[in-house]
Coordinates of C-alpha atoms in Angstrom, one line a residue:
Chain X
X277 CA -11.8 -27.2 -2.6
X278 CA -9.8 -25.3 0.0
X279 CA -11.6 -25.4 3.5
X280 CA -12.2 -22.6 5.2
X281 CA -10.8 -21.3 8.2
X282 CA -12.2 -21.6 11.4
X283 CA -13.0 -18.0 12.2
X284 CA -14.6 -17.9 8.8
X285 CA -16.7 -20.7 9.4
X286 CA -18.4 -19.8 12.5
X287 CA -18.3 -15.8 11.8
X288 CA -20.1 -16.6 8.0
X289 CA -22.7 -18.3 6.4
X290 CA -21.8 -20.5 3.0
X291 CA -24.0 -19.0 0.3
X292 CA -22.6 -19.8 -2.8
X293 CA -19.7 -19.9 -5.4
X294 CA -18.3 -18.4 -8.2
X295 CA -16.1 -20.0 -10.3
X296 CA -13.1 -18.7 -8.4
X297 CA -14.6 -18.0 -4.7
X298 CA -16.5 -19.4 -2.3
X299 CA -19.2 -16.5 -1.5
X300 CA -20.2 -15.8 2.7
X301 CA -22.3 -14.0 4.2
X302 CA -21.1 -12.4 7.8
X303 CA -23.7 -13.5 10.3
X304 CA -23.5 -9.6 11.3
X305 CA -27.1 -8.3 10.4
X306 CA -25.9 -4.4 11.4
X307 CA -24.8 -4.8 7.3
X308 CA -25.2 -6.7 4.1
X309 CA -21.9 -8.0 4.4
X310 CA -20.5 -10.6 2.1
X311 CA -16.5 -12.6 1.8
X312 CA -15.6 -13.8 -1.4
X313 CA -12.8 -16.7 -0.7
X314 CA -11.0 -17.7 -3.4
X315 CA -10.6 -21.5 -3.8
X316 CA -6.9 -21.4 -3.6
X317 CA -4.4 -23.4 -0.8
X318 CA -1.9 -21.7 1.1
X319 CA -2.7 -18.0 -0.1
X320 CA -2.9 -14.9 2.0
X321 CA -2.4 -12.0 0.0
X322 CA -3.9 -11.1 -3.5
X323 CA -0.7 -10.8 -5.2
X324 CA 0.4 -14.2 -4.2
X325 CA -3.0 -15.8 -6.2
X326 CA -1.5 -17.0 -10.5
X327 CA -2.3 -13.5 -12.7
X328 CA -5.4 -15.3 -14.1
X329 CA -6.6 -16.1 -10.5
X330 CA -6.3 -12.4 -9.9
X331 CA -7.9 -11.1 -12.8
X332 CA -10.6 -13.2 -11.9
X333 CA -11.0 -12.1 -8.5
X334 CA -10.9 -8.4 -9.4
X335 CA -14.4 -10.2 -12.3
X336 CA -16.1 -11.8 -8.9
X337 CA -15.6 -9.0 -6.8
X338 CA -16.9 -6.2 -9.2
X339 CA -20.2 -8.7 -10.4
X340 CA -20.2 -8.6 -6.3
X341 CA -19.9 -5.0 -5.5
X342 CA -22.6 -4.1 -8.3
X343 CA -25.0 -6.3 -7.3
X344 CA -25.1 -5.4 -3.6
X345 CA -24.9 -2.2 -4.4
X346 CA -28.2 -2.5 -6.3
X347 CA -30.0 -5.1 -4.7
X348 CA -29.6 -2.9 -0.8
X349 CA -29.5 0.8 -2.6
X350 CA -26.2 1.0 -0.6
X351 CA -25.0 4.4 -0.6
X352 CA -21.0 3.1 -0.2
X353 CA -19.5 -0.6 -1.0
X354 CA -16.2 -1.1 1.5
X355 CA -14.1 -3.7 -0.7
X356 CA -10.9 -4.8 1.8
X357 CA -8.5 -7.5 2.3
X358 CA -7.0 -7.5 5.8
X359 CA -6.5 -10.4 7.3
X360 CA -4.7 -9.6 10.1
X361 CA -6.2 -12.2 12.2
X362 CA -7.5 -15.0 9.5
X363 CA -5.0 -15.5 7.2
X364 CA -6.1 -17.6 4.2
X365 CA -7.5 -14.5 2.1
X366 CA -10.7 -13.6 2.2
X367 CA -11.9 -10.3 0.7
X368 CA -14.7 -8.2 2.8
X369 CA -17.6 -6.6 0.4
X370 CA -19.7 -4.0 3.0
X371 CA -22.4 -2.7 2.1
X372 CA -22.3 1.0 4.0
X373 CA -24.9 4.0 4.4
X374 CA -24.6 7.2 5.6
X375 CA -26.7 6.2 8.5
X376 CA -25.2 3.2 9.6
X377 CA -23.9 2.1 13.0
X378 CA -20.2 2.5 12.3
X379 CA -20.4 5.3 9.3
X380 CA -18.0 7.1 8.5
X381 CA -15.6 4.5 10.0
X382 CA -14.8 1.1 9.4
X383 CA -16.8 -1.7 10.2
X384 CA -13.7 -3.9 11.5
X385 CA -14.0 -4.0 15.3
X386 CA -16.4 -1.5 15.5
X387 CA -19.5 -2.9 17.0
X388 CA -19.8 -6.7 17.6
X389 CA -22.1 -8.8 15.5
X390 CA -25.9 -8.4 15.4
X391 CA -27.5 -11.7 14.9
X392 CA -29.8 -12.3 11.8
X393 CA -33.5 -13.8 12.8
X394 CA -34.0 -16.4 10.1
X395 CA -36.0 -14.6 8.3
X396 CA -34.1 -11.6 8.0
X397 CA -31.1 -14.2 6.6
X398 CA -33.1 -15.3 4.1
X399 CA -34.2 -12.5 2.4
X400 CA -30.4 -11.0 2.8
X401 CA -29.8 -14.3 0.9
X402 CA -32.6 -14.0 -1.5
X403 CA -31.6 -10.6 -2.6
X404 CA -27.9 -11.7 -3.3
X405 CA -29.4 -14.6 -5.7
X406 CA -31.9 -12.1 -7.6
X407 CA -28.9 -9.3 -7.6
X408 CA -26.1 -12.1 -8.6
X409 CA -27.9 -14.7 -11.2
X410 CA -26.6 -17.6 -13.3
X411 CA -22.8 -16.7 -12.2
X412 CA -23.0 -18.0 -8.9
X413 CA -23.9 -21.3 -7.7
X414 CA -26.3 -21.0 -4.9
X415 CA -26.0 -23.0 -1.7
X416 CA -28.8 -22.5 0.1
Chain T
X256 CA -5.9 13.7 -15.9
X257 CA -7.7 13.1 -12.8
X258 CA -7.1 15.9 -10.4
X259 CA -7.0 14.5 -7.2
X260 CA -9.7 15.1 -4.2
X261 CA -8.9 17.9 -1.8
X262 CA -8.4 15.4 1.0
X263 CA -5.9 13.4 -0.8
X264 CA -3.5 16.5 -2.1
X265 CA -3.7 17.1 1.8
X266 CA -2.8 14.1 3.3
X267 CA -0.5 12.4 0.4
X268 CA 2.4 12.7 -1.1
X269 CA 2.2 12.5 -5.3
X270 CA 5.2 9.9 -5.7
X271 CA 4.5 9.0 -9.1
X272 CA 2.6 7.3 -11.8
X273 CA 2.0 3.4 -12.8
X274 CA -0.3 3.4 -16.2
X275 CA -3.7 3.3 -14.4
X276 CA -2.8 5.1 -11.2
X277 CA -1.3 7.8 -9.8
X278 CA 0.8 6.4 -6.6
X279 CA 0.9 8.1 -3.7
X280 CA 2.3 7.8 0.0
X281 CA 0.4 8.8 3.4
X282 CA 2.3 11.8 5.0
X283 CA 2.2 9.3 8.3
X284 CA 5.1 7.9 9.7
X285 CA 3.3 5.3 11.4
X286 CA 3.1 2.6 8.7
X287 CA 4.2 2.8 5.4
X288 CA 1.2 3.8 3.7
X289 CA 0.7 3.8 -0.1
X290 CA -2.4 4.7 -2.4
X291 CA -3.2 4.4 -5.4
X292 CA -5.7 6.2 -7.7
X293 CA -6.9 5.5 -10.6
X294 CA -6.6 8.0 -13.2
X295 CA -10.1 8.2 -14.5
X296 CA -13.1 10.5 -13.8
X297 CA -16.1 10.4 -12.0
X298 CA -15.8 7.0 -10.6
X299 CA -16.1 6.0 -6.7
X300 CA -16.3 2.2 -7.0
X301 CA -13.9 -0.5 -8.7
X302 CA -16.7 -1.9 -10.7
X303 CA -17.8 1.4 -11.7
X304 CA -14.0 1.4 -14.4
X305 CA -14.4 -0.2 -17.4
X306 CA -13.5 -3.5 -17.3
X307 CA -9.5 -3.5 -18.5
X308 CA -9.1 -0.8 -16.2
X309 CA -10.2 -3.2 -13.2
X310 CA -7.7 -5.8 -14.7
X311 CA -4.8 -2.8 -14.8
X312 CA -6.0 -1.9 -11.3
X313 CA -5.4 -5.5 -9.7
X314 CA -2.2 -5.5 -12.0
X315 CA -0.8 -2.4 -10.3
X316 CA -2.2 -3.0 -6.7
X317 CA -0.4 -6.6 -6.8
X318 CA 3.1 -4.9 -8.1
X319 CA 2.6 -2.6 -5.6
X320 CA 2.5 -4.8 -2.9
X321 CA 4.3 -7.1 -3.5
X322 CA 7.0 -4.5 -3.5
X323 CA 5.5 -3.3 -0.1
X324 CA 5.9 -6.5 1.1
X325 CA 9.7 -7.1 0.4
X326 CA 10.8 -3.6 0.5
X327 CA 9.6 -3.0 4.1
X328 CA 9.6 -6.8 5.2
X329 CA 5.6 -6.9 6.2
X330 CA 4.0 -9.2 8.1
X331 CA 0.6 -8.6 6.0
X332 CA -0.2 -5.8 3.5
X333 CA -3.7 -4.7 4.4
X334 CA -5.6 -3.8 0.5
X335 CA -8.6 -1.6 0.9
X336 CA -11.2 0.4 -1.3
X337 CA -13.1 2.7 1.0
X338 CA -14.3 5.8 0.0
X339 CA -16.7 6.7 3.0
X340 CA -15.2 10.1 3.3
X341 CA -13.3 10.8 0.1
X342 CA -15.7 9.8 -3.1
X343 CA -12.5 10.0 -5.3
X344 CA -11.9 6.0 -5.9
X345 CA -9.0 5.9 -4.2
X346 CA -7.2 2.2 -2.7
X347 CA -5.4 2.1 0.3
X348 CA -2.3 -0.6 0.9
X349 CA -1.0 -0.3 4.6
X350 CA 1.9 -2.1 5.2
X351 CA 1.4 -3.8 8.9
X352 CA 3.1 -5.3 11.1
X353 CA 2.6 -7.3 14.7
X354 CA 3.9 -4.7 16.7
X355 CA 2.3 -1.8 15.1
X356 CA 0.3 0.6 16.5
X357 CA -2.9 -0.3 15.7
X358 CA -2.3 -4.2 15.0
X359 CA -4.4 -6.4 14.6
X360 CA -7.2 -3.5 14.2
X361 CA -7.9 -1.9 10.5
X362 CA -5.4 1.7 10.5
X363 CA -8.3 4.0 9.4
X364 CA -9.4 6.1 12.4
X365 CA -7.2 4.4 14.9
X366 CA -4.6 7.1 15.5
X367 CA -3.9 10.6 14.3
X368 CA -1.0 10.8 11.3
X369 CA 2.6 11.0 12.6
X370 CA 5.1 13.1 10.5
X371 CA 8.2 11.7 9.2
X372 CA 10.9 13.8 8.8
X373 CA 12.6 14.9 5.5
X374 CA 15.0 11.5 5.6
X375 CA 12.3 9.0 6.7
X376 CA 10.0 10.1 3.9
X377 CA 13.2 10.0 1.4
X378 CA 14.1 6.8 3.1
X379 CA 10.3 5.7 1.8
X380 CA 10.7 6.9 -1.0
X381 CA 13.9 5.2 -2.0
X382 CA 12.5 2.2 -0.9
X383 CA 9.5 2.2 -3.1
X384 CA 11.9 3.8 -5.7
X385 CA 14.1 0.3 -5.9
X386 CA 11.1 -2.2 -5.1
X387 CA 8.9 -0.9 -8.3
X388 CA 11.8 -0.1 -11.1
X389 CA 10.9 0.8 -14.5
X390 CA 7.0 -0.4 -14.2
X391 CA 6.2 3.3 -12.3
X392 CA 7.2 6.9 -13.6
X393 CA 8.5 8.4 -10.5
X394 CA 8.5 12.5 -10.0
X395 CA 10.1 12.1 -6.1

């Protein structure tokens, strides 16, 4: 079990895992915003992770994309690794509309974050374990 | 054969062709600036490809790179599906570095595109030409 880095540990919320990645949420209620982490030591870029590891990334972050797509009616998924400041790789899934804050551009330093109430959170969260199912252990 | 989006016959260069993807390069001189797009119709998001496509595309977007990355010497190779403007499933790898322009900020809407002049673009070129080999059809 890799730790996470710091950034990602006070900028996210630990929702669950895949068999690869950990899965966060972005404490950034402007967008459903999730991180998939894969569970890996010492990696930064994608083509760095073993061929099966990345085969199985590309699985996680597709059964991702769709359900967040489905589950927030999202007109545009933003799948991106960057990781220009937080290097252990983490891959940003946005969920984007035409209507929202930072549309058409990115969401990366763009606005700063919007806190979630808690109840706000927890239907984010509840929609990502009806949209995501039996492949992802859920953490909270 | 996909024919490519308006946008992208505007603003890319056609450099050549892994299985999957056409590979192209941003006509801006201010990072080297590859993109590759999946050959296939009608799609906009990575899980919408069948599923051995999405294992050729993380195939081909980790050759690519990982030639980026030692071609060019990068600090970080930036990997992103977008789309918000161009619905044409399309993925961005931008070659950054510390010093660059818009480091550590994401590259889309930072700064207007930079030519490069008929050697730097050859220069690019070449470079891509001898980090990829036999795995890409080149027509540069």
């Amino acid at each position: 079990m890799d730790k996470l880095h710091q950034k990602l540990q006070q900028d996210c919320l630990l929702v669950g895992r895949f068999s690869l990645c950990q899965l966060l949420l972005m404490k950034d209620a402007n967008y459903p915003w999730c991180i998939l982490v894969p569970d890996r030591e010492n990696i930064s870029e994608i083509h760095q992770l073993r061929k099966s590891d990345q085969l199985q990334l590309i699985r996680e972050s597709s059964i991702l994309s769709a359900a967040l797509e489905k589950a927030f009616k999202a007109d545009k998924i933003n799948v991106a690794a960057l990781g220009n400041l937080v290097p252990q790789l983490h891959i940003h899934h946005v969920v984007r509309y035409r209507n929202d804050k930072a549309w058409p551009g990115p969401v990366w330093g763009a606005f700063g974050m919007k806190a979630y109430s808690e109840e706000e959170q927890q239907s984010v969260v509840n929609k990502l374990r009806e949209g995501l199912g039996d492949g992802v252990e859920f953490l909270l």
